[in-house]
Coordinates of C-alpha atoms in Angstrom, one line a residue:
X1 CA -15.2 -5.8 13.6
X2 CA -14.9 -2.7 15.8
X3 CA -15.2 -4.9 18.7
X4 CA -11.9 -6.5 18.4
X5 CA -8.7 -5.5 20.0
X6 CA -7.1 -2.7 17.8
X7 CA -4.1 -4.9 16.9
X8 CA -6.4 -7.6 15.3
X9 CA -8.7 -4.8 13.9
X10 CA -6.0 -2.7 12.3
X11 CA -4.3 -6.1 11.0
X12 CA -7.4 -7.3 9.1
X13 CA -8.1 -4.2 7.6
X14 CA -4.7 -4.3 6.8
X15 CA -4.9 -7.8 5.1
X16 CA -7.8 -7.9 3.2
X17 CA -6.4 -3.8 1.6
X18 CA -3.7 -5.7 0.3
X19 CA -5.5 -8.6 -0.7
X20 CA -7.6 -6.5 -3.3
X21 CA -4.5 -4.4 -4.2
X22 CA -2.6 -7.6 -5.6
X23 CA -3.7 -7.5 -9.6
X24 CA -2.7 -3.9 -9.5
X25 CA 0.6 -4.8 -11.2
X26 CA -1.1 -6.4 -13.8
X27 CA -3.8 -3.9 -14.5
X28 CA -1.3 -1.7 -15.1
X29 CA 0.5 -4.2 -17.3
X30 CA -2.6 -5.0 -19.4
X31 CA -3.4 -1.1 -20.6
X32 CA -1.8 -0.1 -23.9
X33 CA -1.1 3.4 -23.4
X34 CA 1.9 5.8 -22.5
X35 CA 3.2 6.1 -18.6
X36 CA 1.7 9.4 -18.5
X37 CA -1.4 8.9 -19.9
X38 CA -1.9 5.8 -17.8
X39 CA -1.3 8.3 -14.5
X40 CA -3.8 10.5 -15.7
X41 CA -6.5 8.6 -16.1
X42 CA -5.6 6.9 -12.7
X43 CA -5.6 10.1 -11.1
X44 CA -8.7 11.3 -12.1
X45 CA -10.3 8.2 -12.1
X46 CA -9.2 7.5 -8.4
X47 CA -9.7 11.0 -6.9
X48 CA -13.4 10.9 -8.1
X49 CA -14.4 7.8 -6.5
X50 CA -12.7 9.3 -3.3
X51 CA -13.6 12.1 -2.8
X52 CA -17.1 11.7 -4.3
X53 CA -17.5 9.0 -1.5
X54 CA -16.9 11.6 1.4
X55 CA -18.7 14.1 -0.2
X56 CA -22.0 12.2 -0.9
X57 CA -21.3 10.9 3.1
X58 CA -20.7 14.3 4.7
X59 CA -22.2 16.7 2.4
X60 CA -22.1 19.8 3.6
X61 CA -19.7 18.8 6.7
X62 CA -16.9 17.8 3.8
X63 CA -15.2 21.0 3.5
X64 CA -14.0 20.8 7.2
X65 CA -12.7 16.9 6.6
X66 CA -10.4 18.3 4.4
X67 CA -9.2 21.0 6.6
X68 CA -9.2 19.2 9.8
X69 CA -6.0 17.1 8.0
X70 CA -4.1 20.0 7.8
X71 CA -0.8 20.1 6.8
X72 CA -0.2 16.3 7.6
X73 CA -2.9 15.6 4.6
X74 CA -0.9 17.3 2.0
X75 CA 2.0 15.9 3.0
X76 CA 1.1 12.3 3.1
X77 CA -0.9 13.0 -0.6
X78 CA 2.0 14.0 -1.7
X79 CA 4.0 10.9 -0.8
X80 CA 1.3 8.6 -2.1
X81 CA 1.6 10.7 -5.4
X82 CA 5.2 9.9 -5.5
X83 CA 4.8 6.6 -4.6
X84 CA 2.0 6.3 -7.4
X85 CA 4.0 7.9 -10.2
X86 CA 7.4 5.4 -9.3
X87 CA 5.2 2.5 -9.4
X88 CA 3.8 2.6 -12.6
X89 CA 6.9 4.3 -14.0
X90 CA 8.6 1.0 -12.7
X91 CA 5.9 -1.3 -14.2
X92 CA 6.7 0.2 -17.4
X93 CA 10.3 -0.3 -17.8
X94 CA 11.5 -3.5 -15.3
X95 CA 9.1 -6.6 -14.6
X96 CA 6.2 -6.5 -12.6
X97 CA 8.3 -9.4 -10.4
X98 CA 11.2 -6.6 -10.6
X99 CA 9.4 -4.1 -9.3
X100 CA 7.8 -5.9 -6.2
X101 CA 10.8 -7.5 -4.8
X102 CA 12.7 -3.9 -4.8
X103 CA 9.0 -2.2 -3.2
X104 CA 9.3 -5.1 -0.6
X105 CA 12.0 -3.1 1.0
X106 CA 9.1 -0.8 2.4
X107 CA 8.5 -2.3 5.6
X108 CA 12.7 -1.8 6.7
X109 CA 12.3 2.3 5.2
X110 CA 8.9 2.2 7.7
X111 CA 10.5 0.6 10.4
X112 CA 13.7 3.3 10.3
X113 CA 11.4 6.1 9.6
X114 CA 9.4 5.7 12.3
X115 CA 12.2 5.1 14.9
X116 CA 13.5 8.8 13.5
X117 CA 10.6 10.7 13.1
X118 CA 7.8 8.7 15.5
X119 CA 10.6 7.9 18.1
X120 CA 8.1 5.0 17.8
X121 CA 9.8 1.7 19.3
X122 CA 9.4 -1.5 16.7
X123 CA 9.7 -5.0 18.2
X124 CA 12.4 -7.3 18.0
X125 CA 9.6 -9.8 16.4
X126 CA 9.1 -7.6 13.8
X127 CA 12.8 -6.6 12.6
X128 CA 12.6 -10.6 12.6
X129 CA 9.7 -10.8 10.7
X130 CA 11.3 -8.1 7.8
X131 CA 14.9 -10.2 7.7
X132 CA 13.2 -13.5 7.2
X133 CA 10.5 -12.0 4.6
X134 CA 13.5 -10.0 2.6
X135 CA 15.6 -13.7 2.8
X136 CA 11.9 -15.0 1.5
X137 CA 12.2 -12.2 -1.4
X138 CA 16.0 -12.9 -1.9
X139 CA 14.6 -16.5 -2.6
X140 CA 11.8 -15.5 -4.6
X141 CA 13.2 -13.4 -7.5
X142 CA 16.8 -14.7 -7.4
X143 CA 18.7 -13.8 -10.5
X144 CA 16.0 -11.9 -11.7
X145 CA 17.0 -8.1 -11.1
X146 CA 19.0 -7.5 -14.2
X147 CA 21.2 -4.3 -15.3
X148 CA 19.0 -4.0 -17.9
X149 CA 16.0 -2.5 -16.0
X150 CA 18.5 -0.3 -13.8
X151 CA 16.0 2.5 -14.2
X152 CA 12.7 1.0 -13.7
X153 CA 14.6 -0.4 -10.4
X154 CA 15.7 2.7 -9.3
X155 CA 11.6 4.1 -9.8
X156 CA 10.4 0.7 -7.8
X157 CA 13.5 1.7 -4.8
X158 CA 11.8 5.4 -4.8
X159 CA 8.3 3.8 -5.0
X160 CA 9.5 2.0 -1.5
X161 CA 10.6 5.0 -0.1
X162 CA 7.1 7.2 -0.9
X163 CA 5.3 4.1 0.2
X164 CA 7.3 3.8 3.9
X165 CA 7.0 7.9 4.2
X166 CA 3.0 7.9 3.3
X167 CA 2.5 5.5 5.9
X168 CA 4.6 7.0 8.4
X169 CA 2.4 10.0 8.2
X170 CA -0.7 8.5 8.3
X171 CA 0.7 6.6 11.7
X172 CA 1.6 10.4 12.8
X173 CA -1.7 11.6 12.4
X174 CA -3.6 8.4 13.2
X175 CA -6.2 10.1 15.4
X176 CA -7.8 11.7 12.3
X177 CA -9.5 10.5 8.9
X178 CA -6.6 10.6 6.2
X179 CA -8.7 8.3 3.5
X180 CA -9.2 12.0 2.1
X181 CA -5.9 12.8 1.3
X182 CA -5.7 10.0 -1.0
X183 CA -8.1 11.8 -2.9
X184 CA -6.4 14.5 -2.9
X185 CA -3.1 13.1 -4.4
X186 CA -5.1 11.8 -7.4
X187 CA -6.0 14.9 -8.3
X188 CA -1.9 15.7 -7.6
X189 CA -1.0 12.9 -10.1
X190 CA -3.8 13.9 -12.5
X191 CA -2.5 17.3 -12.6
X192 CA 1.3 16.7 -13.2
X193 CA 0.6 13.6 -16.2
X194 CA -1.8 15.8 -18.1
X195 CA 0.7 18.1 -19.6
X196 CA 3.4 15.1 -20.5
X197 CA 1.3 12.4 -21.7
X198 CA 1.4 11.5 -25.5
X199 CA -2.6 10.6 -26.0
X200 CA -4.5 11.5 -22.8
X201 CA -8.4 11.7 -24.4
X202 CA -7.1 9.2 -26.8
X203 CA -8.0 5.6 -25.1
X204 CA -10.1 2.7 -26.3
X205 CA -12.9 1.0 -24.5
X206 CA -10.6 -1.6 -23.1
X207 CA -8.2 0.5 -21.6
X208 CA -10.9 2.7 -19.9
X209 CA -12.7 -0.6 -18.9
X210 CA -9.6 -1.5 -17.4
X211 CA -8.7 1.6 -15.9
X212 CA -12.2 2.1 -14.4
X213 CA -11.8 -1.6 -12.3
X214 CA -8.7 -0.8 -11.4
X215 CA -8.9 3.3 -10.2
X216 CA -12.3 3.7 -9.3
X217 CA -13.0 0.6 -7.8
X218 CA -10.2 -1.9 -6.6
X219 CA -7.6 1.2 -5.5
X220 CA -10.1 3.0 -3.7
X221 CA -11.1 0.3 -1.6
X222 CA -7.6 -1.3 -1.1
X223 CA -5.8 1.7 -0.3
X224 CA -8.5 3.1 1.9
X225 CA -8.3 0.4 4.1
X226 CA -4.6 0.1 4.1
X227 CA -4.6 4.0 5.4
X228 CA -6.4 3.3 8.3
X229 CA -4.7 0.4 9.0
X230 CA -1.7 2.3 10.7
X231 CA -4.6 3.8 12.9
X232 CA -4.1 0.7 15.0
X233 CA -0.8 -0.6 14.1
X234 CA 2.6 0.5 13.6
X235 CA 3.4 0.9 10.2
X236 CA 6.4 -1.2 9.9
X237 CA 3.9 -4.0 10.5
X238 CA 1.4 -2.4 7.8
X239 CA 4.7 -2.0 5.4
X240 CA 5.4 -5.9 6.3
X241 CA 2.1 -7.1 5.6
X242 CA 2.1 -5.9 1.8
X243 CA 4.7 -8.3 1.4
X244 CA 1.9 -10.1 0.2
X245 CA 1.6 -8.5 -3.3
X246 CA 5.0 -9.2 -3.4
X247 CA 3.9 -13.4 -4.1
X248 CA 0.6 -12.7 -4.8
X249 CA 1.7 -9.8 -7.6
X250 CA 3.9 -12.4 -9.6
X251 CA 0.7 -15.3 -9.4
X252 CA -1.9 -12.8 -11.2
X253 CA 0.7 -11.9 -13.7
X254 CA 1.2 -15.8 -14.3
X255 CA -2.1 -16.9 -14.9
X256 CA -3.4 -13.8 -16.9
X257 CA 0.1 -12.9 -18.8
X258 CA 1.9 -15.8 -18.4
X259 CA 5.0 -14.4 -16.8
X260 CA 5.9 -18.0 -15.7
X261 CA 7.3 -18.1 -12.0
X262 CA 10.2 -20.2 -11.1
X263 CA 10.3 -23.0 -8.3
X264 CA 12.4 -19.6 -5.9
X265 CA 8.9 -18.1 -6.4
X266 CA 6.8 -20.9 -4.6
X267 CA 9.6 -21.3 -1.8
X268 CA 10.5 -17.8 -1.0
X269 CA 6.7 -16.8 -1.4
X270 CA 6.0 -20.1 1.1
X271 CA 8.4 -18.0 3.4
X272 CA 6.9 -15.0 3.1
X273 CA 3.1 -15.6 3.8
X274 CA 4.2 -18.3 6.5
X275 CA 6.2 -15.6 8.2
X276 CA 3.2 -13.2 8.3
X277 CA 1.1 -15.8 9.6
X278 CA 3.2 -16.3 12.5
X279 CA 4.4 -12.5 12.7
X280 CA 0.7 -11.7 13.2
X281 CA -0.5 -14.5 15.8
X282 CA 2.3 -13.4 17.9
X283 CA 1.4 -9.5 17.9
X284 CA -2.1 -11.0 18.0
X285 CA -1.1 -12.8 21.0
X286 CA 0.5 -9.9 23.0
X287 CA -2.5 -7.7 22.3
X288 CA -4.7 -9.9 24.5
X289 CA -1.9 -10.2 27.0
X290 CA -2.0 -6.7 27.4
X291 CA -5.6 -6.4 27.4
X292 CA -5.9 -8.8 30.3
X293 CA -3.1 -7.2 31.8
X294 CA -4.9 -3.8 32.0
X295 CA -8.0 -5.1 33.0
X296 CA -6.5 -7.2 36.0
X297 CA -4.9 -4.1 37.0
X298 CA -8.2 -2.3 38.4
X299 CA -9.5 -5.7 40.0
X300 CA -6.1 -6.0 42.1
X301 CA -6.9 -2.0 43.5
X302 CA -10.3 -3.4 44.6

């Protein structure tokens, strides 16, 4: 895969990160147990598989992947920690389709951030891309957002903004390995639920079962690959590509829970994925332009 143009590269890895994150929602739905404890276990849980993967990889050369992070690792662990904490926090007092469509604002906080912080110049295509995908989410959950899950709303909003500022970061720093500092923030969220949840060595069989596919397994893999993805592309397009679990989130969540979705689901989620589609031919397409562009370049000197 390494022998693709970075765009294409970054954009897949991208793509099949979110793909695996899209029953997260549900997961997290489906376990019986307090916010706090919940966070716990997916802390721990999710730092182990993490940050036992690097250390049975680099051994003894481990100790200086965390350090050569620096300051930009504990800072983009402790967005992800944020965003973590909101999300479930959300789960547990709006809807799961609540909390996706308001999280779907990530891609225009990414966008802005990195125009303030990266100075980092986002394409006309893709402010296109994030109007028609938020008219697509307008669509989608129309009517749904209720004053009766103002709060959970307000944790999915500040899950957005954790989201858009972790990947920011990672964009900043995209000449090193920051899959560690994922690893790192489970240990963050481990360490701040421990003291507040209700029952935290109190869990069934189920809920660990559950908890174990979901932290150690499907969040590991997802999120690693959606942290390198801004390696290779700008992370309003990573931000816009999640869009995904915003459709996908709702689908699980009707054929496990049977949280029915309505005909705006099928249409504005038919505008969202058909918007990525052509969002990500187009950069797709300019990649190679520039490619052939730069490689004409030395022929012409000749």
């Amino acid at each position: 895969m390494k022998s693709l143009p970075p765009q294409i590269f970054g954009t897949l890895l991208t793509v099949i990160g979110v793909l695996i994150l899209t029953p997260d929602g549900l997961l997290v739905r489906l376990v019986n147990l307090d916010s706090w404890t919940l966070l716990f276990w997916r802390g721990l849980l999710f730092a182990a598989a993490i940050l036992g993967f690097y250390l049975l990889r680099y051994r003894s050369q481990f100790p200086f992947i965390l350090k050569r992070m620096g300051w930009r690792g504990g800072q983009a662990a402790a967005f992800f920690t944020s965003s973590t904490i909101f999300f479930v926090l959300a789960i547990h007092n709006t809807t799961v389709a609540n909390t996706l469509v308001i999280i779907a604002a990530a891609p225009l906080c990414s966008a802005v951030i990195s125009r303030i912080f990266l100075k980092e110049t986002v394409l006309g295509s893709t402010w296109l891309a994030i109007l028609i995908s938020c008219g697509g989410i307008s669509i989608l959950f129309l009517g749904n957002l209720s004053s009766d899950n103002r709060i959970g709303d307000f944790f999915a909003f500040c899950c957005a903004l954790s989201i858009a500022s972790q990947i920011t970061t990672v964009r900043l720093a995209k000449n090193v390995d920051m899959v560690p500092s994922l690893g790192i923030s489970g240990l963050m969220i481990a360490a701040i639920a421990l003291p507040l949840a209700a029952t935290p060595f109190d869990i069934t069989s189920r809920d660990f079962s559950i908890l174990f596919l979901l932290a150690f397994i499907i969040l590991p893999i997802s999120f690693g690959l959606i942290t390198i993805g801004p390696r290779y592309i700008p992370a309003a397009e990573v931000s816009l590509i999640m869009l995904l679990e915003t459709f996908l989130g709702p689908i699980w969540a009707w054929l496990v829970i049977d949280e029915m979705p309505e005909k705006e689901t099928i249409i504005g989620g038919a505008l969202i994925i058909s918007t990525l589609i052509c969002h990500t031919l187009y950069t797709a397409r300019r990649a190679k332009q520039r490619i052939k562009k730069s490689e004409a370049v030395p022929s012409k000197i000749k």
